[in-house]
Coordinates of C-alpha atoms in Angstrom, one line a residue:
M1 CA 0.2 3.0 -25.8
S2 CA 1.2 2.9 -22.1
I3 CA 0.1 -0.2 -20.2
F4 CA -1.3 2.5 -17.8
R5 CA -4.7 3.8 -18.5
R6 CA -5.4 7.4 -17.7
W7 CA -7.9 8.3 -15.1
A8 CA -9.1 11.4 -13.6
L9 CA -8.9 11.4 -9.9
R10 CA -12.3 11.8 -8.4
R11 CA -13.0 13.0 -4.9
T12 CA -10.6 14.4 -3.8
R13 CA -8.7 24.2 6.9
H14 CA -7.7 23.0 9.7
P15 CA -5.4 24.2 12.5
H16 CA -2.8 21.6 11.8
T17 CA -2.4 22.3 8.3
S18 CA -3.0 26.1 8.3
S19 CA -0.2 26.7 10.8
L20 CA 2.2 24.8 8.7
C21 CA 1.1 26.4 5.5
R22 CA 1.0 29.9 7.0
R23 CA 4.5 29.7 8.0
Y24 CA 5.4 29.9 4.3
S25 CA 2.9 32.4 3.1
N26 CA 4.9 35.4 2.9
A27 CA 7.7 34.1 0.8
A28 CA 8.5 36.2 -2.3
T29 CA 8.3 33.4 -4.7
E30 CA 7.7 33.2 -8.6
I31 CA 5.5 30.3 -9.6
A32 CA 5.7 28.8 -12.8
P33 CA 2.7 30.1 -14.9
Q34 CA -0.3 27.8 -15.0
S35 CA -2.9 27.5 -17.8
R36 CA -6.5 28.9 -17.4
W37 CA -7.5 25.5 -15.9
N38 CA -4.6 25.8 -13.3
I39 CA -2.9 22.8 -14.4
R40 CA 0.3 22.3 -12.4
N41 CA 3.3 20.7 -14.5
V42 CA 5.3 18.5 -12.4
S43 CA 8.4 17.2 -14.1
T44 CA 9.6 14.7 -11.3
L45 CA 8.6 13.0 -7.9
T46 CA 12.2 12.4 -7.0
P47 CA 13.4 14.8 -4.5
S48 CA 17.0 15.1 -5.6
L49 CA 15.8 16.1 -9.2
L50 CA 13.3 18.8 -8.3
T51 CA 13.6 22.2 -10.0
P52 CA 12.1 25.5 -9.3
A53 CA 9.6 24.9 -11.9
D54 CA 8.2 22.0 -9.9
Y55 CA 7.1 24.3 -7.1
I56 CA 3.3 24.5 -7.3
D57 CA 0.5 26.1 -5.3
L58 CA -2.5 23.8 -4.2
S59 CA -4.2 26.3 -2.0
G60 CA -8.0 26.5 -2.0
K61 CA -8.7 23.6 -4.4
A62 CA -10.5 20.4 -3.4
R63 CA -8.9 18.5 -6.3
A64 CA -5.6 19.8 -7.8
A65 CA -4.8 19.3 -11.6
V66 CA -1.6 17.9 -12.2
H67 CA 0.4 17.1 -15.5
F68 CA 3.3 14.7 -15.6
P69 CA 5.6 13.9 -18.4
T70 CA 4.0 10.5 -18.7
S71 CA 0.4 11.9 -18.7
E72 CA -1.4 12.1 -22.1
T73 CA -3.6 14.9 -20.2
H74 CA -3.9 16.4 -16.8
D75 CA -5.3 14.4 -13.8
F76 CA -6.4 15.4 -10.4
F77 CA -5.8 14.2 -6.9
P78 CA -7.7 15.3 -3.8
Y79 CA -6.9 16.8 -0.2
T80 CA -9.4 14.5 1.2
S81 CA -11.2 11.3 0.0
A82 CA -14.6 12.9 0.3
G83 CA -13.4 15.7 -2.0
N84 CA -15.4 18.3 -0.1
I85 CA -12.4 20.0 1.7
P86 CA -10.0 22.3 0.0
F87 CA -6.2 22.3 0.4
P88 CA -5.3 24.8 3.1
K89 CA -4.2 28.4 2.3
H90 CA -0.7 28.8 1.5
S91 CA -0.2 25.1 0.3
R92 CA 2.9 25.8 -1.8
G93 CA 5.7 23.4 -2.1
F94 CA 6.8 20.2 -3.8
L95 CA 4.9 17.1 -4.6
Y96 CA 7.3 14.1 -4.1
Y97 CA 7.7 10.3 -3.5
Q98 CA 8.7 9.4 0.0
S99 CA 10.3 6.0 0.9
D100 CA 13.0 5.6 3.4
A101 CA 16.0 3.1 3.4
H102 CA 14.1 0.6 5.6
A103 CA 10.8 0.6 3.8
G104 CA 9.3 -2.6 2.6
P105 CA 8.4 -3.4 -1.0
L106 CA 4.7 -2.2 -0.4
E107 CA 5.8 0.8 1.7
G108 CA 5.9 4.3 0.3
S109 CA 3.7 7.5 -0.3
I110 CA 3.1 10.6 -2.3
R111 CA 3.6 13.6 0.0
F112 CA 3.6 17.5 -0.4
R113 CA 6.4 19.2 1.0
L114 CA 5.5 22.9 2.1
T115 CA 8.7 25.1 1.6
P116 CA 9.3 28.9 2.0
D117 CA 10.3 29.5 -1.6
N118 CA 10.7 27.7 -5.0
S119 CA 14.3 26.7 -4.5
P120 CA 14.8 22.9 -4.2
A121 CA 17.6 23.7 -1.6
S122 CA 14.6 24.8 0.8
F123 CA 13.0 21.1 0.6
P124 CA 15.0 19.8 3.5
R125 CA 13.9 22.7 5.7
G126 CA 10.4 22.4 4.8
Q127 CA 7.7 20.3 6.5
D128 CA 5.1 17.9 4.9
L129 CA 1.5 18.9 4.5
R130 CA -0.9 17.7 7.2
A131 CA -4.4 16.3 6.6
P132 CA -7.4 17.7 8.5
S133 CA -6.8 15.3 11.4
G134 CA -3.0 16.6 11.7
F135 CA -1.6 13.5 10.4
P136 CA 0.7 13.9 7.3
W137 CA -1.2 14.1 4.1
Q138 CA -0.3 11.2 1.8
I139 CA -1.3 8.9 -0.9
L140 CA 0.0 5.4 -0.1
L141 CA 1.7 3.1 -2.7
P142 CA -1.1 0.6 -2.4
Q143 CA -3.7 3.3 -3.0
V144 CA -1.7 4.2 -6.1
A145 CA -1.7 0.4 -7.1
C146 CA -5.2 -0.4 -6.5
R147 CA -7.1 2.6 -7.4
D148 CA -7.8 3.4 -11.1
H149 CA -8.0 7.1 -10.5
Y150 CA -4.4 7.0 -9.3
T151 CA -2.9 5.3 -12.3
F152 CA -1.4 8.4 -13.8
I153 CA 0.8 8.7 -10.4
G154 CA 1.9 5.0 -10.8
A155 CA 2.9 5.5 -14.3
Q156 CA 5.3 8.4 -13.3
L157 CA 6.7 6.5 -10.4
V158 CA 7.7 3.5 -12.9
H159 CA 8.9 5.9 -15.3
E160 CA 11.2 7.4 -12.9
K161 CA 12.1 3.9 -11.6
L162 CA 11.1 4.9 -8.0
I163 CA 8.9 1.8 -7.8
T164 CA 8.6 -1.4 -10.1
L165 CA 5.6 -3.0 -11.8
D166 CA 6.2 -5.9 -9.5
Q167 CA 5.5 -3.7 -6.4
L168 CA 2.3 -2.4 -8.0
S169 CA 1.2 -6.1 -8.8
R170 CA 2.0 -7.2 -5.1
C171 CA 0.1 -4.2 -3.9
R172 CA -2.8 -5.3 -5.7
A173 CA -2.5 -8.9 -4.6
V174 CA -2.4 -8.0 -0.9
F175 CA -5.2 -5.1 -1.1
A176 CA -7.5 -6.7 -3.5
S177 CA -10.3 -7.3 -0.9
R178 CA -9.9 -4.0 0.7
A179 CA -12.4 -1.4 -0.3
R180 CA -11.2 1.5 1.7
M181 CA -7.6 2.3 2.9
A182 CA -6.8 4.8 5.5
P183 CA -3.1 6.2 5.4
Q184 CA -3.5 7.2 8.9
H185 CA -4.2 3.7 10.2
T186 CA -1.9 1.6 7.9
V187 CA 1.3 0.4 9.3
F188 CA 4.1 -1.6 7.7
R189 CA 6.7 -2.0 10.6
L190 CA 7.5 -1.0 14.1
D191 CA 8.0 2.6 14.4
S192 CA 5.3 3.2 11.6
P193 CA 3.3 6.3 12.8
F194 CA -0.5 6.1 13.1
Y195 CA -3.3 8.3 14.4
V196 CA -5.0 7.9 17.6
N197 CA -8.2 9.5 19.0
F198 CA -8.3 8.9 22.8
A199 CA -12.0 8.9 22.7
K200 CA -12.5 6.4 20.1
H201 CA -11.7 2.7 19.5
L202 CA -8.4 2.0 17.9
T203 CA -7.9 -0.3 14.8
V204 CA -4.9 -0.2 12.6
T205 CA -4.1 -2.2 9.6
V206 CA -0.8 -4.2 9.4
V207 CA 0.7 -5.0 6.0
G208 CA 2.6 -8.0 5.4
D209 CA 2.0 -10.9 3.0
Q210 CA -1.6 -10.3 3.8
L211 CA -3.5 -7.8 5.7
H212 CA -4.1 -7.9 9.5
D213 CA -6.3 -5.7 11.6
V214 CA -5.1 -4.9 15.1
N215 CA -8.2 -4.0 17.2
L216 CA -7.4 -2.5 20.5
G217 CA -10.8 -1.1 21.0
Y218 CA -10.4 -1.5 24.7
L219 CA -7.2 0.3 25.1
F220 CA -8.5 3.8 25.8
W221 CA -11.8 3.1 27.7
V222 CA -12.5 2.3 31.4
R223 CA -15.3 0.4 33.0
E224 CA -16.7 1.8 36.4
Y225 CA -19.8 0.8 38.1
S226 CA -20.8 -1.3 35.1
Q227 CA -20.3 1.8 32.8
K228 CA -17.9 2.0 30.0
Y229 CA -16.6 5.3 28.8
F230 CA -13.4 7.0 27.7
P231 CA -11.7 9.1 30.4
W232 CA -9.6 11.3 28.0
T233 CA -10.4 13.2 24.9
G234 CA -7.7 14.3 22.3
S235 CA -5.6 13.0 19.5
A236 CA -2.0 12.2 18.8
I237 CA 0.3 10.4 16.5
A238 CA 1.7 7.2 18.0
R239 CA 3.8 4.1 17.1
F240 CA 4.5 0.6 18.3
E241 CA 8.0 -0.2 19.5
R242 CA 9.8 -3.1 21.0
S243 CA 9.3 -3.1 24.7
T244 CA 12.5 -2.5 26.8
L245 CA 10.9 -3.3 30.3
R246 CA 13.1 -5.5 32.4
E247 CA 10.2 -8.3 32.4
H248 CA 10.5 -8.4 28.7
A249 CA 14.3 -8.8 28.6
Q250 CA 14.1 -12.5 27.2
R251 CA 10.5 -12.0 25.5
R252 CA 9.1 -10.3 22.7
A253 CA 6.7 -7.6 23.5
V254 CA 5.3 -4.5 21.9
S255 CA 4.5 -1.3 23.6
M256 CA 3.0 2.2 22.2
R257 CA 4.7 5.5 22.4
I258 CA 3.0 8.8 21.9
V259 CA 5.0 10.5 19.4
E260 CA 3.1 13.9 19.0
I261 CA -0.1 15.5 20.5
L262 CA -2.2 16.9 18.0
T263 CA -5.2 18.2 19.9
P264 CA -5.1 18.8 23.7
V265 CA -5.7 15.7 26.1
T266 CA -8.5 16.7 28.5
P267 CA -10.6 14.6 30.9
T268 CA -14.0 13.8 30.1
R269 CA -15.2 13.4 33.7
D270 CA -14.1 14.4 37.1
L271 CA -13.4 11.1 38.2
Q272 CA -9.9 10.5 39.6
S273 CA -10.1 6.9 39.9
A274 CA -10.9 6.4 36.2
R275 CA -8.3 8.7 35.1
S276 CA -5.7 6.9 37.2
R277 CA -6.5 3.8 35.4
I278 CA -5.2 5.3 32.0
I279 CA -2.6 8.0 32.8
R280 CA -2.9 11.1 30.8
P281 CA -1.1 10.5 27.4
E282 CA 2.0 12.7 27.3
E283 CA 4.1 13.5 24.1
G284 CA 7.2 11.5 23.8
Q285 CA 6.2 9.1 26.5
L286 CA 5.1 5.5 26.3
F287 CA 1.2 4.8 26.7
T288 CA 0.9 4.0 30.5
V289 CA -1.9 2.2 32.4
C290 CA -2.2 0.7 35.8
P291 CA -5.2 -1.8 35.4
N292 CA -5.0 -3.5 38.9
G293 CA -1.6 -2.5 40.6
P294 CA 1.6 -0.8 39.9
L295 CA 1.8 1.9 37.1
D296 CA 3.4 0.1 34.0
P297 CA 3.6 1.1 30.3
W298 CA 1.1 -0.7 28.3
A299 CA 2.7 -3.9 26.4
Y300 CA 1.5 -6.8 24.4
E301 CA 3.5 -10.1 24.6
I302 CA 3.4 -11.4 21.0
D303 CA 4.6 -14.9 21.4
S304 CA 2.6 -16.1 24.5
N305 CA -0.8 -14.7 23.1
P306 CA -2.5 -16.9 20.6
T307 CA -4.7 -14.0 19.3
K308 CA -5.1 -12.1 16.1
T309 CA -3.6 -9.1 17.7
A310 CA -0.3 -11.1 18.4
D311 CA -0.2 -12.3 14.9
A312 CA -0.3 -8.9 13.4
L313 CA 2.1 -7.4 16.0
R314 CA 4.5 -10.4 15.0
V315 CA 4.3 -9.2 11.4
L316 CA 5.4 -5.7 12.3
W317 CA 8.2 -7.2 14.4
D318 CA 9.4 -9.4 11.6
N319 CA 9.0 -6.5 9.1
S320 CA 11.4 -4.3 11.2
S321 CA 15.0 -4.4 10.2
T322 CA 16.4 -3.8 13.7
P323 CA 17.5 -6.9 15.2

């Protein structure tokens, strides 16, 4: 018997997901026949080995039934962790494992590539399915390793030599104490994307030999007349990166770039003084503040600050391959 136990995944329309899915809705595509339980047969999670038969339709299902060659029976995976939101309409494409050349040993994820037809040649032209927040939908490798109901995915990944048993063991060791994992707030190195809501506190989890929480709750709020509030609302995908400011030429400092605006950024109050304290976040630009003087991108020096945040950002810096 396989060392993996088979478990059914339990618990598991949004503008971000629906717009991407709708783009591929009119493709004249033949999908491999499914059983009366709509079990989707997937032969591989390796993008280069995909065949037309691996093209599946997840539309309208809160949990999708999937059968891998390594599975004794079909298993399920959800669109959301709560399991109460169905996959968007026109969620058609290929399930696959994503891990880039610079990924660390605990870094990788299952994703779903939306494509216009069932030809594997369309894979590079497709786009990954989005979660309701607008962040890419994914199941992280640590989730695969630590959640019994994802065991069937781990078995297939090991079978295809996309990961090793040692990687699964290391994930379990690092994440053993973590009851919940949020893919959109988990980062492995500089340039790892994460989700931000400009009207909420920001906390991200940094993955190293152990877990570090970066609590930047203060970043998006201002204090005026003894009152604390968030001057902007909206959401985005952001990333940390090395600061290139002149004053950091000989020092290590981390800044934050707004990669993609997901929902429009709008002021919460008609108070110009507060909004000038935090400049309107703009797509493609560094997050910029002017707390007590000139306008400057926000930056955090990681060697001169004896804080937990500095410890976590040093892990990201050291995990990054760029010198």
